[in-house]
Short mmCIF file of C-alpha atoms in Angstrom, two decimals:
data_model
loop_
_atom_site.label_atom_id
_atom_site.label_comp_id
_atom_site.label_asym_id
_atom_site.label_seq_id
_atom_site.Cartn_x
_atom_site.Cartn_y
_atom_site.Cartn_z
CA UNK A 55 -2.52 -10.98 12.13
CA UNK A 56 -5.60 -11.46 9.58
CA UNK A 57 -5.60 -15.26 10.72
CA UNK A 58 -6.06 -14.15 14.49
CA UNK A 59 -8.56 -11.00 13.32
CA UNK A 60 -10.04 -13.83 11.22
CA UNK A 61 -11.06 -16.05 13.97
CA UNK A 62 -12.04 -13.35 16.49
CA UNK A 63 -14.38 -12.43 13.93
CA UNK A 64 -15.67 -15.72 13.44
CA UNK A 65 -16.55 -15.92 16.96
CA UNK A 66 -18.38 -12.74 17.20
CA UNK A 67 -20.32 -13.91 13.98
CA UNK A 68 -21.14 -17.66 16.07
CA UNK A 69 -22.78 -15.65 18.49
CA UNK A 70 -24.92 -13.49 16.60
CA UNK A 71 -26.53 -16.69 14.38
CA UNK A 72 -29.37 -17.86 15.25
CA UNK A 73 -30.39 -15.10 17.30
CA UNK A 74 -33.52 -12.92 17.04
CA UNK A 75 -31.49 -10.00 16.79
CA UNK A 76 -31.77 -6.94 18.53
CA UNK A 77 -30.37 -3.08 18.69
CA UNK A 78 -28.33 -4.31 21.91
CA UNK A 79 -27.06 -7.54 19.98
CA UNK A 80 -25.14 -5.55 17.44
CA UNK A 81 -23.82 -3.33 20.08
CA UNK A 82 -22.64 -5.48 21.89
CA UNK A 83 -21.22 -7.54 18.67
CA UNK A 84 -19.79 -3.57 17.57
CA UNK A 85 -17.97 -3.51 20.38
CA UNK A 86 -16.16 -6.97 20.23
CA UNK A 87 -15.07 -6.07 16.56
CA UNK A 88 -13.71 -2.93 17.71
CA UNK A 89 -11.58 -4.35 20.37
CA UNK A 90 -10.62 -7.13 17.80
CA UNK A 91 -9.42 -4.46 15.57
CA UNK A 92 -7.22 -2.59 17.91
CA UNK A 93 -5.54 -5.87 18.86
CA UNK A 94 -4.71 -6.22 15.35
CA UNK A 95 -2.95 -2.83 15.80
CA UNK A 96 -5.32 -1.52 13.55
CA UNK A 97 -5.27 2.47 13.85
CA UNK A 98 -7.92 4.25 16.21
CA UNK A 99 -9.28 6.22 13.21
CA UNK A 100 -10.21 3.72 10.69
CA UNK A 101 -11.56 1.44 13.25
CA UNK A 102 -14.00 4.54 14.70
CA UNK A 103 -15.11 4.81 11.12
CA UNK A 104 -15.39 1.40 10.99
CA UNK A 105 -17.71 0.81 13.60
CA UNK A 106 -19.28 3.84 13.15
CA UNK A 107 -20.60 2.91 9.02
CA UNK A 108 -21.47 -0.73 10.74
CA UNK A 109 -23.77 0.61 13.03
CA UNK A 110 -25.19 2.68 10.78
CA UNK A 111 -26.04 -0.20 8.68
CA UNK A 112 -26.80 -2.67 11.04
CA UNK A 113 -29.27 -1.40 12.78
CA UNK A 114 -31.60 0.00 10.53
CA UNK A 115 -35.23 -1.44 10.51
CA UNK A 116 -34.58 -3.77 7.54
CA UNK A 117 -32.11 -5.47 9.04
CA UNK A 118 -33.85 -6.21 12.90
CA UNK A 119 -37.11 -7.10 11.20
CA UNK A 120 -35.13 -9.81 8.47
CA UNK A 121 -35.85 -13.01 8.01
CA UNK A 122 -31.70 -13.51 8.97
CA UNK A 123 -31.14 -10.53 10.24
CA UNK A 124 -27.49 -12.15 11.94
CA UNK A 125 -26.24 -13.46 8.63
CA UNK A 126 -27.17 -9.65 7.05
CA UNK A 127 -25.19 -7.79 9.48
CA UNK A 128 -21.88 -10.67 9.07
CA UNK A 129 -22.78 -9.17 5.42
CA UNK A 130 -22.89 -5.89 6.21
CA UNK A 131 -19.19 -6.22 8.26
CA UNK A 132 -17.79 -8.03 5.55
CA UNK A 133 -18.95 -5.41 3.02
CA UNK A 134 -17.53 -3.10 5.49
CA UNK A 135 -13.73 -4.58 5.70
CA UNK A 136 -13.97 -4.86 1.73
CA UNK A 137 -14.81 -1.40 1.13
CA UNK A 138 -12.21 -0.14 3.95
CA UNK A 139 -9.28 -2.27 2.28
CA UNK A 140 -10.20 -1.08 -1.19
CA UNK A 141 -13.28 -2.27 -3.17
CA UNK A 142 -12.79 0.22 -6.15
CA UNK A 143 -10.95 -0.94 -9.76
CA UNK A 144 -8.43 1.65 -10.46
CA UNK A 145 -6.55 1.91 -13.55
CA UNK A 146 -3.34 -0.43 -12.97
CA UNK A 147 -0.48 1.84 -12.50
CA UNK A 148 1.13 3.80 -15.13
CA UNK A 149 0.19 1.87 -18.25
CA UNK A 150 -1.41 4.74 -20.38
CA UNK A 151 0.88 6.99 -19.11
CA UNK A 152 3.24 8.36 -22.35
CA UNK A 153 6.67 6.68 -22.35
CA UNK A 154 8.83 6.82 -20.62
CA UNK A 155 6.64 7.01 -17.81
CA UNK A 156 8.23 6.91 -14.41
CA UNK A 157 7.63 5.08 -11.34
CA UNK A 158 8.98 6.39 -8.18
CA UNK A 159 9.08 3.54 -5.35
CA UNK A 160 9.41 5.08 -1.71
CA UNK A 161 9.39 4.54 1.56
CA UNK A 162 11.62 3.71 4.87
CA UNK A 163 14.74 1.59 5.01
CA UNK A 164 13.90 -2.00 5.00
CA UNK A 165 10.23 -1.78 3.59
CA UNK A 166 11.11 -3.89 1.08
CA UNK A 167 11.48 -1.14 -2.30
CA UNK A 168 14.14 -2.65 -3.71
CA UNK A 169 12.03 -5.89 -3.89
CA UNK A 170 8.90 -4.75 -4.46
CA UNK A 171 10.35 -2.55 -7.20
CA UNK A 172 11.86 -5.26 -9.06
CA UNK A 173 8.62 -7.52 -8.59
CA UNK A 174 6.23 -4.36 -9.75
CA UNK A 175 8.74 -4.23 -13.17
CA UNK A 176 8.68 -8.24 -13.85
CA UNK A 177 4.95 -8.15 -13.32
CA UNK A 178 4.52 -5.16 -15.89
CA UNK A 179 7.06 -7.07 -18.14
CA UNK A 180 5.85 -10.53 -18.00
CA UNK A 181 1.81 -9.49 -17.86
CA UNK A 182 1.69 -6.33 -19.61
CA UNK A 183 4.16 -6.97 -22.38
CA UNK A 184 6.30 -3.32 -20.78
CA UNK A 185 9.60 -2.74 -21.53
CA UNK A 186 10.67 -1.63 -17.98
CA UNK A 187 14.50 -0.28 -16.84
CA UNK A 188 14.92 -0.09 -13.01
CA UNK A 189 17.50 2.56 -11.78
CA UNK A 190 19.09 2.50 -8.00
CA UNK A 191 18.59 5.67 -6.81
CA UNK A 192 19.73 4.54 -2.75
CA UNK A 193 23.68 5.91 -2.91
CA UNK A 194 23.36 5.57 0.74
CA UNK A 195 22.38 2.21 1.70
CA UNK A 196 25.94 -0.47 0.99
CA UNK A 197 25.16 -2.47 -1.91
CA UNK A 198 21.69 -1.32 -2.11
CA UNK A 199 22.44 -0.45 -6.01
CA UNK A 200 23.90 -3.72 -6.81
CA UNK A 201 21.03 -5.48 -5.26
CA UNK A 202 19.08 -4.24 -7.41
CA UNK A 203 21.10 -5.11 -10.52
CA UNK A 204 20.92 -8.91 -9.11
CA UNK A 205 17.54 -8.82 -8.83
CA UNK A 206 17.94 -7.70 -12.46
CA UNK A 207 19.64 -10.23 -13.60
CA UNK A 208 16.84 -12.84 -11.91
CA UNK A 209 14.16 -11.62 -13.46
CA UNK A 210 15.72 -10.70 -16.84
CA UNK A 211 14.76 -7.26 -16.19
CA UNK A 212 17.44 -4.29 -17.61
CA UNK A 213 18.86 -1.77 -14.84
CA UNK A 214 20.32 1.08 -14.98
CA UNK A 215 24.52 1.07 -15.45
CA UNK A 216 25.67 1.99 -12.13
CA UNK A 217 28.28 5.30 -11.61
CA UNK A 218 29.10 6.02 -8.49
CA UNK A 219 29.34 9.53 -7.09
CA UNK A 220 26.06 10.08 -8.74
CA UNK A 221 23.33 11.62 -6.87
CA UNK A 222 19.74 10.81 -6.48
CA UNK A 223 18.56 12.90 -8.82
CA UNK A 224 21.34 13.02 -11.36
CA UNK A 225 20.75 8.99 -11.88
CA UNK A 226 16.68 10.10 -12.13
CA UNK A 227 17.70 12.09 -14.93
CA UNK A 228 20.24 9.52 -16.60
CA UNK A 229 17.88 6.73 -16.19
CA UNK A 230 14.57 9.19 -17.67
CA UNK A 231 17.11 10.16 -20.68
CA UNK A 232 18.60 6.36 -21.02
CA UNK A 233 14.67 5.36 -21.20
CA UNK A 234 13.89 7.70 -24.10
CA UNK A 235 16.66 6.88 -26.11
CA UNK A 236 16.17 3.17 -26.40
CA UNK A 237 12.67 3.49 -26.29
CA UNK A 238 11.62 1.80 -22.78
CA UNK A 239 8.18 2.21 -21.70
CA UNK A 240 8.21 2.14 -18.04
CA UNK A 241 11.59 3.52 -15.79
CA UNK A 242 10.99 2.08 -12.23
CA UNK A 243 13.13 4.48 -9.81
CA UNK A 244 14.15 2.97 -6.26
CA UNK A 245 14.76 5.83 -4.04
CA UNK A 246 17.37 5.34 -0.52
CA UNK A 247 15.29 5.30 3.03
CA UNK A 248 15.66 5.77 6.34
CA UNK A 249 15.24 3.90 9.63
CA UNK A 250 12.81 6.20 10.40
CA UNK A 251 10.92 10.02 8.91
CA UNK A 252 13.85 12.47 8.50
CA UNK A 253 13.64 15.62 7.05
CA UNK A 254 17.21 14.92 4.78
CA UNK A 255 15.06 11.57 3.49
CA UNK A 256 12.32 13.74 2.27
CA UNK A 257 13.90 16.24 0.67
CA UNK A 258 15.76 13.77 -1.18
CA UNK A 259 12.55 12.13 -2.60
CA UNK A 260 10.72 15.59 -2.96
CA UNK A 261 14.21 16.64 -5.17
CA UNK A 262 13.72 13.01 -6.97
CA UNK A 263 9.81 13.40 -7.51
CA UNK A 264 10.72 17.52 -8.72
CA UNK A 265 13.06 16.02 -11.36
CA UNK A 266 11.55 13.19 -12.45
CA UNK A 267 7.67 14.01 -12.23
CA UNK A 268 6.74 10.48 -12.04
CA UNK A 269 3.22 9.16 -13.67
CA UNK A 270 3.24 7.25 -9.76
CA UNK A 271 4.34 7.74 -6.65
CA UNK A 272 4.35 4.12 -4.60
CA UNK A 273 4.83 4.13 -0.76
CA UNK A 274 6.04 0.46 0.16
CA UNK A 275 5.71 -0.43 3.77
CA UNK A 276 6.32 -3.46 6.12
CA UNK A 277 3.27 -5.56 6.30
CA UNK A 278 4.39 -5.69 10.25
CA UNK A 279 4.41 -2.10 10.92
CA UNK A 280 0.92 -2.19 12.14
CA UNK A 281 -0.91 1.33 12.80
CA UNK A 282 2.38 3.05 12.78
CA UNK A 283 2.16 2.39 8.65
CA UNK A 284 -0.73 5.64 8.76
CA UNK A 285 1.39 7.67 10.36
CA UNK A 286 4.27 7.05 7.48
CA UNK A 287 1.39 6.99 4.71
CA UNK A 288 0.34 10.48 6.09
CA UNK A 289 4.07 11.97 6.19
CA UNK A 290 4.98 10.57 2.61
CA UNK A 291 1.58 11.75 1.27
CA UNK A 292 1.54 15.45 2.56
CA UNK A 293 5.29 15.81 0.90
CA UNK A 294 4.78 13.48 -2.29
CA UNK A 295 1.07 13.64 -3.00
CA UNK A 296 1.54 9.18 -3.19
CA UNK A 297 -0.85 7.75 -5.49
CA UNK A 298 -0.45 4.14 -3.98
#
């Protein structure tokens, strides 16, 4: 998808170089990024206020009378696209958070949290020097726990002893108390999904987060869900209050 967005944007950019550029050029040029943008299933909204900050931009007075004024406005869209994706340094996760701070990983079934979450802990492990216990909190999914205690085992991360009959939140609380008593730093807590937004999946995680209180809250999310990934981002957000 960025490869295709990529070279659609390249072309628009070839066409504006070299040009005397006008008020109708970057119009025109607006309006080729914007349909570039929705065929890369980006979502109405953000590309509206895409456009919309471009323009505003672009064809101010300093930029028309430049002595490039093209090459300033591919600037001003590449500013743009880095500001939209996230431009601003945030503190990394929970590292100043007192231990044991929690991590709660959600999102729907095959997102990729079980993955992700054992990824996030080697990273904070390996990098950051963390002492980091992951805990399967999917009872739902077959072998969803035990995946996670391979992926474990791979990275030389520790996981949470698995019980069954457990719930959800009654392994939060094991794996939170199991954390403080041999003196972990970070507890990363996979949480169970669904194919799709359910009210049972986010009561679950709500009854999780209300147990817990995790220092984050992490949606994960197929990098092929396309604009659909808003509408999840939105759904998780207004019941969770994610922080990434």
């Amino acid at each position: 998808m960025f490869n295709s967005l990529s070279d659609r944007l390249g072309g628009i950019f070839d066409g504006l170089r070299g040009k005397n550029l006008k008020e109708e050029d970057v119009n025109n040029a607006m309006r080729e990024i914007r349909i570039a943008l929705l065929e890369a299933d980006v979502a109405l909204p953000v590309v509206k206020d895409f456009i919309t900050s471009v323009k505003e931009k672009a064809v101010g007075q300093d930029v028309i009378k430049g002595v490039n004024p093209a090459q300033q406005v591919v600037k001003i869209v590449n500013d743009a696209m880095i500001e939209m994706l996230g431009s601003d340094e945030t503190e990394l996760l929970a590292l100043k958070a007192p231990a044991p701070a929690a991590i709660l990983m959600v999102g729907l079934q095959g997102s990729g949290k079980t993955t992700s979450t054992a990824k996030i802990a080697k990273f904070l492990t390996d990098k950051h020097k963390k002492k980091v216990l992951m805990a399967g909190l999917d009872v739902h999914r077959p072998a969803a726990q035990e995946q996670l205690a391979q992926l474990g085992e791979q990275t030389g991360v520790a996981t949470l002893e698995i019980i069954k009959g457990q719930s959800p939140v009654d392994i939060a609380n094991r794996a939170l108390k199991t954390a403080k008593l041999e003196g972990y730093d970070i507890v990363m807590l996979d949480t169970a999904g669904r194919l799709s937004i359910d009210e049972e999946l986010m009561e679950e995680v709500a009854a999780i987060k209300a147990a817990s209180n995790p220092a984050e809250t992490l949606l994960v999310a197929d990098a092929m869900t396309g604009q659909d990934a808003v509408n999840v981002a939105k759904a998780f957000d207004e019941k969770l209050s994610i922080t990434g």
